[in-house]
Short mmCIF file of C-alpha atoms in Angstrom, two decimals:
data_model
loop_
_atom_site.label_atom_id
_atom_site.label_comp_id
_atom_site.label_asym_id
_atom_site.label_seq_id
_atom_site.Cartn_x
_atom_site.Cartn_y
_atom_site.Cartn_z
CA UNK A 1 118.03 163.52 -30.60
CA UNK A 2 119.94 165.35 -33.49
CA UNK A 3 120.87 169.07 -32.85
CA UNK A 4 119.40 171.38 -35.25
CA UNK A 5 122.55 173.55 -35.15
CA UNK A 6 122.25 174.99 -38.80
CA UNK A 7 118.69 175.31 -37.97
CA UNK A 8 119.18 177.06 -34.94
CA UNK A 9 121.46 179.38 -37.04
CA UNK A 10 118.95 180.12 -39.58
CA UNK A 11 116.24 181.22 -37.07
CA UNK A 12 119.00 183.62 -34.91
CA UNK A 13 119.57 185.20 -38.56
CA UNK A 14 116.14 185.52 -39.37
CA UNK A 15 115.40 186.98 -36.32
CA UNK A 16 118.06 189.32 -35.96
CA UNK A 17 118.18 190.86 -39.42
CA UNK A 18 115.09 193.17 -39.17
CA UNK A 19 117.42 195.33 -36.47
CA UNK A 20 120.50 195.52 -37.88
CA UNK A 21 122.44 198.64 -37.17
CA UNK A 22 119.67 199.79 -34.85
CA UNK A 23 120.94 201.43 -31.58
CA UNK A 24 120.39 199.84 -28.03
CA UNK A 25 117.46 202.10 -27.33
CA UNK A 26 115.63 201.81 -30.64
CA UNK A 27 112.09 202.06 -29.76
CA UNK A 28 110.63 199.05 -31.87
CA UNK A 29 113.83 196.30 -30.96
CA UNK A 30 112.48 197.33 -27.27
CA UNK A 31 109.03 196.84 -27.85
CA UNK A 32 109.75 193.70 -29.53
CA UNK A 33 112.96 192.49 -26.87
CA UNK A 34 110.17 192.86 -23.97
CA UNK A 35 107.08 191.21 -25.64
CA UNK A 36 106.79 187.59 -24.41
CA UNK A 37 105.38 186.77 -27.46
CA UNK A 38 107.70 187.94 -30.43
CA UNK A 39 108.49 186.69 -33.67
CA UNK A 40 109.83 187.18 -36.85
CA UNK A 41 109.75 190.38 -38.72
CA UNK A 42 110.09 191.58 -41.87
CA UNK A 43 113.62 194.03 -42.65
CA UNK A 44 111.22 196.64 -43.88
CA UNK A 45 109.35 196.43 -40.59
CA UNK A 46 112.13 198.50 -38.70
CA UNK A 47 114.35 199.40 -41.37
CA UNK A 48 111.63 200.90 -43.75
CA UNK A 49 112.88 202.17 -46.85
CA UNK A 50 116.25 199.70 -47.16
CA UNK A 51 116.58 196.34 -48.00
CA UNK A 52 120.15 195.89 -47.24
CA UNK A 53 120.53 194.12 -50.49
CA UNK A 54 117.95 191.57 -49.51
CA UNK A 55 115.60 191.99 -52.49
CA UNK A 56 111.87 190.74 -52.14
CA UNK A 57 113.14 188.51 -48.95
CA UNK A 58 113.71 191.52 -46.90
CA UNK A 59 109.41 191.47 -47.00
CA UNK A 60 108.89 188.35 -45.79
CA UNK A 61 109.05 187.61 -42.33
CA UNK A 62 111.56 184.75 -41.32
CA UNK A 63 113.43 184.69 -44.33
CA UNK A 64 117.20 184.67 -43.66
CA UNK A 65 120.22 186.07 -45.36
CA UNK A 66 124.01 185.43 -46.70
CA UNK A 67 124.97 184.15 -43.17
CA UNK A 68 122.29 181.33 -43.27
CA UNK A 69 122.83 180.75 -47.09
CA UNK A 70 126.55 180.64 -47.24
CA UNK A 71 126.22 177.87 -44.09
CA UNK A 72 123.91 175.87 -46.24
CA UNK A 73 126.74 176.04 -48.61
CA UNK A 74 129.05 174.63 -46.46
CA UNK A 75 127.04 171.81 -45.18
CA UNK A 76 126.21 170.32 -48.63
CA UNK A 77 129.90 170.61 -49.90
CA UNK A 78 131.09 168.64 -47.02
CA UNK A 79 127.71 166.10 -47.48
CA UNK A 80 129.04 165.77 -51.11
CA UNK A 81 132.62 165.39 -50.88
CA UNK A 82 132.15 163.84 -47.42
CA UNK A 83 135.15 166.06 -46.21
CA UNK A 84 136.54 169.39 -46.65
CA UNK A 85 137.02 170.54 -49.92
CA UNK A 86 138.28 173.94 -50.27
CA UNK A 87 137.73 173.48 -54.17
CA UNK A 88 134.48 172.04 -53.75
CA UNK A 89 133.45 174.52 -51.08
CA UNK A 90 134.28 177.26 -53.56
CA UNK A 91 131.78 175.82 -56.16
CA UNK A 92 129.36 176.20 -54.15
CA UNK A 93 130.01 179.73 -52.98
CA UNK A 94 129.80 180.92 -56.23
CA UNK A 95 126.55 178.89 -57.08
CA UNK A 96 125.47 180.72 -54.10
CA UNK A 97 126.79 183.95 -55.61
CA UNK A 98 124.97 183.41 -59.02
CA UNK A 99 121.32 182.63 -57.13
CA UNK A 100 121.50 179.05 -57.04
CA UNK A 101 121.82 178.57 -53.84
CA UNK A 102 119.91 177.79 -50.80
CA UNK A 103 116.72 180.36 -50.87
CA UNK A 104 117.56 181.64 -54.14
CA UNK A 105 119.14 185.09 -55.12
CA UNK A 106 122.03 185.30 -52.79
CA UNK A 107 121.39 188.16 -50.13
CA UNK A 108 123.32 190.64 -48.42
CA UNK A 109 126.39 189.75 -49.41
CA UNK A 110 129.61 191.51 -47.50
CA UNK A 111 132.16 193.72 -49.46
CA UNK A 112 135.01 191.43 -49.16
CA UNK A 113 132.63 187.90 -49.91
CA UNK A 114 131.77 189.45 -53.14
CA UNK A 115 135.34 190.99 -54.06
CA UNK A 116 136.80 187.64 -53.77
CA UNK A 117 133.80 185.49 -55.40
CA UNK A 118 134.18 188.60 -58.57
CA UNK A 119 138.18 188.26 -58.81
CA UNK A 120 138.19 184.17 -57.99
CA UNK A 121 140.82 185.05 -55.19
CA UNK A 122 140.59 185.86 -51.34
CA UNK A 123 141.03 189.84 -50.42
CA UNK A 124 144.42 190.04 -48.69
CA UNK A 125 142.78 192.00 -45.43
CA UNK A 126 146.22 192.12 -43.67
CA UNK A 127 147.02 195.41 -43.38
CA UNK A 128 143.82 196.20 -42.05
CA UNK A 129 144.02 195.55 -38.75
CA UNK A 130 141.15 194.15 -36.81
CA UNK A 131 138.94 195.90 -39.01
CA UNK A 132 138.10 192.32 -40.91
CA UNK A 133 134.40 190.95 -41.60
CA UNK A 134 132.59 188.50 -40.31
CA UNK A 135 132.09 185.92 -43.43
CA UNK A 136 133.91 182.84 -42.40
CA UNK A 137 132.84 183.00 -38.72
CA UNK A 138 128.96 183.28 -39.71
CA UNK A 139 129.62 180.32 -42.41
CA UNK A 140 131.48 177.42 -40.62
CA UNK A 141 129.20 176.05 -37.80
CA UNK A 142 128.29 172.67 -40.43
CA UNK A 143 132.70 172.07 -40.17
CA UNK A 144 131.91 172.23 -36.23
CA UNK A 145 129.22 169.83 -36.40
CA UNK A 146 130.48 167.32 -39.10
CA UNK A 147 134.04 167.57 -37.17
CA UNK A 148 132.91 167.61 -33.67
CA UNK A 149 135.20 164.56 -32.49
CA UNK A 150 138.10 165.71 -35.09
CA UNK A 151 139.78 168.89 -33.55
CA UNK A 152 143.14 168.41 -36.20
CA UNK A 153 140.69 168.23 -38.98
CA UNK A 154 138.47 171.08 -37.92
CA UNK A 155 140.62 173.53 -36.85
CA UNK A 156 142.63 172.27 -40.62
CA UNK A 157 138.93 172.53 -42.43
CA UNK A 158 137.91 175.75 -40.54
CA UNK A 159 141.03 177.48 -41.23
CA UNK A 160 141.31 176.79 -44.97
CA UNK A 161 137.57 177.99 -45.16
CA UNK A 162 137.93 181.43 -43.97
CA UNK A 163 141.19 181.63 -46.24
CA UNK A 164 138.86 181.19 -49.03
CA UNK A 165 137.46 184.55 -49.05
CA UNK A 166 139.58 186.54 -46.40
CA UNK A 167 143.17 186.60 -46.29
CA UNK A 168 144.24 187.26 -42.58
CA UNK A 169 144.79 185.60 -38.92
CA UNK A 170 141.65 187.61 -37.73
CA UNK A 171 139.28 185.86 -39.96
CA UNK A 172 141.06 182.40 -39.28
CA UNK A 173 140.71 182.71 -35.58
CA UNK A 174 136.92 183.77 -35.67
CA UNK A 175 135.97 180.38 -37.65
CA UNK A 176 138.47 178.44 -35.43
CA UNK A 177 136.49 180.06 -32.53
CA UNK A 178 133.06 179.53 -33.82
CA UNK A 179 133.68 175.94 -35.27
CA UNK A 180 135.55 174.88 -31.95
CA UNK A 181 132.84 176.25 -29.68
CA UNK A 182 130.19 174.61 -31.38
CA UNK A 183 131.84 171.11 -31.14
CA UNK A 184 132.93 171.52 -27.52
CA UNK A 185 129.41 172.72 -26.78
CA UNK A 186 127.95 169.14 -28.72
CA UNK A 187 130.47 167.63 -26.38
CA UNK A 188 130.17 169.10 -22.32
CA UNK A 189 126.17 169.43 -23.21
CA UNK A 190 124.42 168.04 -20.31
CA UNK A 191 127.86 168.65 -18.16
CA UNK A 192 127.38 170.88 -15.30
CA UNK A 193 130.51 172.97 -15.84
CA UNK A 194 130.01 172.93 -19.60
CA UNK A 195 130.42 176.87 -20.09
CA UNK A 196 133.69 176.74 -18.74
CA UNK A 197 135.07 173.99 -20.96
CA UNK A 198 133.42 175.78 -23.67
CA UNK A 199 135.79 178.69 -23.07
CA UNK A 200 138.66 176.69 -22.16
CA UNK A 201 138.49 174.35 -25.27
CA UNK A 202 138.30 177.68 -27.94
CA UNK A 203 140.90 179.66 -26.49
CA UNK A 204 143.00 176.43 -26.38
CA UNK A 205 142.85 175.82 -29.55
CA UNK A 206 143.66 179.38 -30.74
CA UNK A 207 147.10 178.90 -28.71
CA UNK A 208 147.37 175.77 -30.42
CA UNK A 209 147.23 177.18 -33.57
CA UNK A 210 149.10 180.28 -32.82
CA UNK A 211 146.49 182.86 -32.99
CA UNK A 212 146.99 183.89 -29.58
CA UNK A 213 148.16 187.28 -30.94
CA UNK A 214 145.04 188.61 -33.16
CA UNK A 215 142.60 191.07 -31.69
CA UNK A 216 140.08 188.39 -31.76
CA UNK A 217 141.57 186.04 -29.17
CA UNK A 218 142.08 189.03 -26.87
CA UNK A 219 138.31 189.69 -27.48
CA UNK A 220 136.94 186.11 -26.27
CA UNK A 221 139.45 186.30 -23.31
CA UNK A 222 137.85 189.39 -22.31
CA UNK A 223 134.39 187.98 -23.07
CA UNK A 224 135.81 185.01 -20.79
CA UNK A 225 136.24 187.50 -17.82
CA UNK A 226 133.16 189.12 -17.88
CA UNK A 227 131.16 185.39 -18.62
CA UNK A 228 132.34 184.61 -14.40
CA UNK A 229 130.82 187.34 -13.54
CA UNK A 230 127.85 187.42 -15.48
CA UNK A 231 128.32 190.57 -17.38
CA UNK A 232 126.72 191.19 -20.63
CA UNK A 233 128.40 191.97 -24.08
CA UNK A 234 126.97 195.48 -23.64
CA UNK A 235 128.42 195.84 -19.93
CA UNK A 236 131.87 194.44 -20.88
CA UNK A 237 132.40 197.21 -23.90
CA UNK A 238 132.51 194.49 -26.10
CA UNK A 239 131.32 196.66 -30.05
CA UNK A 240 128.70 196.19 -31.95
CA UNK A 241 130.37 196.19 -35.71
CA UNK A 242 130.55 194.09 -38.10
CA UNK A 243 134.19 192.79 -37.37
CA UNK A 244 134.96 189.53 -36.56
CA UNK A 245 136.62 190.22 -32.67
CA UNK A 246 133.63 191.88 -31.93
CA UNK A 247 131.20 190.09 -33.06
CA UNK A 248 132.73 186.47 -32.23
CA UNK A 249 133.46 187.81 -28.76
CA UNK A 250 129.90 188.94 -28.21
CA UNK A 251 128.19 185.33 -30.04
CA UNK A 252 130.20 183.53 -27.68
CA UNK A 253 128.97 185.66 -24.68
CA UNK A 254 125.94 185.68 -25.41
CA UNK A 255 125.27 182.00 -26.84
CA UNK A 256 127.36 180.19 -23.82
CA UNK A 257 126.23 182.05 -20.89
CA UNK A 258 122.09 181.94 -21.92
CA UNK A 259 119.77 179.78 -20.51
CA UNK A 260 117.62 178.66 -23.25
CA UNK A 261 117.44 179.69 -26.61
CA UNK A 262 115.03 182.52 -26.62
CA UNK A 263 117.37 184.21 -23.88
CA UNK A 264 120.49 183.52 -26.04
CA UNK A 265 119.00 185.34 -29.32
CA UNK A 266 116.67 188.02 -27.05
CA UNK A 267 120.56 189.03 -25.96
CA UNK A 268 122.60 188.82 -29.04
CA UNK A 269 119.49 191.40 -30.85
CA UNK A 270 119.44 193.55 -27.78
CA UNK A 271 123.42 193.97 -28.21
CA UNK A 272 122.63 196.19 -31.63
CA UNK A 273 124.96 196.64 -34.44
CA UNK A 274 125.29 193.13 -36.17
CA UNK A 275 122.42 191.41 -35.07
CA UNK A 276 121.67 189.38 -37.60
CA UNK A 277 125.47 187.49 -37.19
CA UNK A 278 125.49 187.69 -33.91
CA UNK A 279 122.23 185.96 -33.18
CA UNK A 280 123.22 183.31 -35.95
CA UNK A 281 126.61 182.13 -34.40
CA UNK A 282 124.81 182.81 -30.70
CA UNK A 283 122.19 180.57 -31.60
CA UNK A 284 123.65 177.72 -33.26
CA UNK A 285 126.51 177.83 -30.38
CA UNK A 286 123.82 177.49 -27.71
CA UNK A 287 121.57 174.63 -29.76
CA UNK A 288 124.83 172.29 -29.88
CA UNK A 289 124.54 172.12 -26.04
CA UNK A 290 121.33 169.53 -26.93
CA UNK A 291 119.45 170.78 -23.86
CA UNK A 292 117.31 173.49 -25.68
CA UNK A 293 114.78 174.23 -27.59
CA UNK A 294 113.49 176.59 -30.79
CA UNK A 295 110.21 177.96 -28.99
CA UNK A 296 107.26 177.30 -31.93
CA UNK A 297 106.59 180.38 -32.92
CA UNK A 298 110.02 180.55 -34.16
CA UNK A 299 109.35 177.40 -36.50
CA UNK A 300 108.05 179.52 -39.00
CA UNK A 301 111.45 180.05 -40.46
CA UNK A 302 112.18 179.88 -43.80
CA UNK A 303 112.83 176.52 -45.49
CA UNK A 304 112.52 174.94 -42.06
CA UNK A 305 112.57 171.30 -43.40
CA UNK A 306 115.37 172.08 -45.88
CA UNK A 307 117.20 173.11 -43.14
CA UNK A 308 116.31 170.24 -40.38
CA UNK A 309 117.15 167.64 -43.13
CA UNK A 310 120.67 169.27 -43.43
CA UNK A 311 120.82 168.63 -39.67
CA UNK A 312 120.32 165.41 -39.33
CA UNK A 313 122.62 164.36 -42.59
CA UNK A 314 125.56 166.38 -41.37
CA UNK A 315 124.98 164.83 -37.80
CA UNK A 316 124.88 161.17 -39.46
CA UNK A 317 127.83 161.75 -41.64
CA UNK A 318 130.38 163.53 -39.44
CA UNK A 319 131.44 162.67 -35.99
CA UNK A 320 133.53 159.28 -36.82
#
């Protein structure tokens, strides 16, 4: 059976997006954490009165947003070009940019995506510290699935991707991280220490590639610790911004330690902050185990088909 990874991604967006920024003990992300029977919301639902840039999709319930778009992006450049194209990949960012994209107007999008999409260049985030977004991380699960038995060409393709749009080793190591854990997770699935190799295979390739130093390898070798002994992303101070340690740190956490999949986005939402991103990566890191399900009254996300169609043609084109 094919993975619906990208699927998997769309529906931890969709589901997460409504309680952005909300704090741990908003009253409404409780009452909707504890019901057995939740589902999508609308943004304006929770966050009445702003639409985060989401336009007439922050109404509907189960739509998604940039994180689930800019993916779809992905996954058709490398169905076209049947590699990674940085040049290609770019056309399509910007056909995102203009509307004409997956879902339409493009939603959401981050400071530094649209600086560098506007000036044609990446924004050289450098001197900033860890204080870098989370744009390439929440984009490159398709290079993790289409490269799943080709770690020198992902961790190439998944590099060059976040360079695209953000200029620094933070950024780099949170797609390396995301992309890596996804195909390690397609691999171990079934295995019954497949958690651990999870954790062993990203942070091994971060050494390999000599991003041992940035704040987000320190981040998922904390999140390691606290995975052995079952602590949350909450319990192990892990934040709740948008930047890419964090929120890499916490996906990982949440999406490799979770027993099923309603579990693994129920956690990544209850964390607060950037729910939406953190529920995407979470999810789509927790489908590629294969031993999972989407629980059915989460198949009401939008464009479902679209999306399982891109499954199943990145699963039958990558993975030579």
């Amino acid at each position: 059976m094919v993975p619906i990874i990208i699927t998997a991604l769309a529906t931890g967006d969709a589901l997460g997006k409504p309680f952005e920024n909300c704090k741990r003990d908003d009253v409404e992300m409780r009452a909707w954490f504890h019901d057995p029977n939740n589902t999508f919301l609308a943004c304006s639902s929770v966050h009445r009165g702003h639409d985060f840039d989401l336009g007439p999709a922050g109404e509907v319930a189960g739509a998604s947003t940039d994180d689930t778009q800019m993916a779809v992006a992905l996954g058709r450049s490398l169905l076209e070009c049947g590699e990674y194209d940085p040049a290609n990949a770019w056309l399509h960012y910007r056909s995102w940019f203009r509307g004409e994209g997956f879902g339409g107007r493009a939603r959401g999008v981050g400071g530094t995506i649209r600086k560098a999409l506007e000036t044609d260049a990446p924004v050289d985030l450098r001197a900033g510290g860890v204080y870098v977004g989370n744009g390439g991380a929440m984009r490159v699960a398709p290079i993790g699935v289409y490269y799943r038995n080709d770690l020198v060409a992902l961790l190439k393709a998944a590099r060059a991707d976040a360079r695209l749009t953000h200029d620094s080793p933070e950024a780099e190591a949170g797609s390396v991280a995301v992309a890596v854990a996804i195909a390690s997770s397609i691999k171990h699935g079934g295995v019954e220490n497949a958690c651990h190799l999870v954790w062993k295979d990203v942070l091994a390739a971060l050494r390999s590639e000599e991003l041992r130093h940035t704040a987000t390898f320190a981040k998922i070798a904390h999140a390691r610790t606290a995975s052995v002994f079952g602590t949350t992303a909450h319990g192990a101070g892990i934040g709740t911004m948008g930047v890419v340690a964090d929120t890499v740190a916490s996906a990982l956490l949440t999406g490799n330690s979770a027993d099923d999949f309603e579990e693994c986005v129920c956690n990544a939402i209850e964390h607060a902050g950037d729910t939406d991103t953190r529920a995407a990566i979470a999810a789509a890191i927790r489908m590629a185990r294969g031993d999972c399900a989407i629980p059915e009254r989460w198949h009401g996300v939008e464009l479902r088909e679209e999306l399982l169609e891109l499954d199943a043609r990145l699963w039958k084109a990558g993975g030579s």
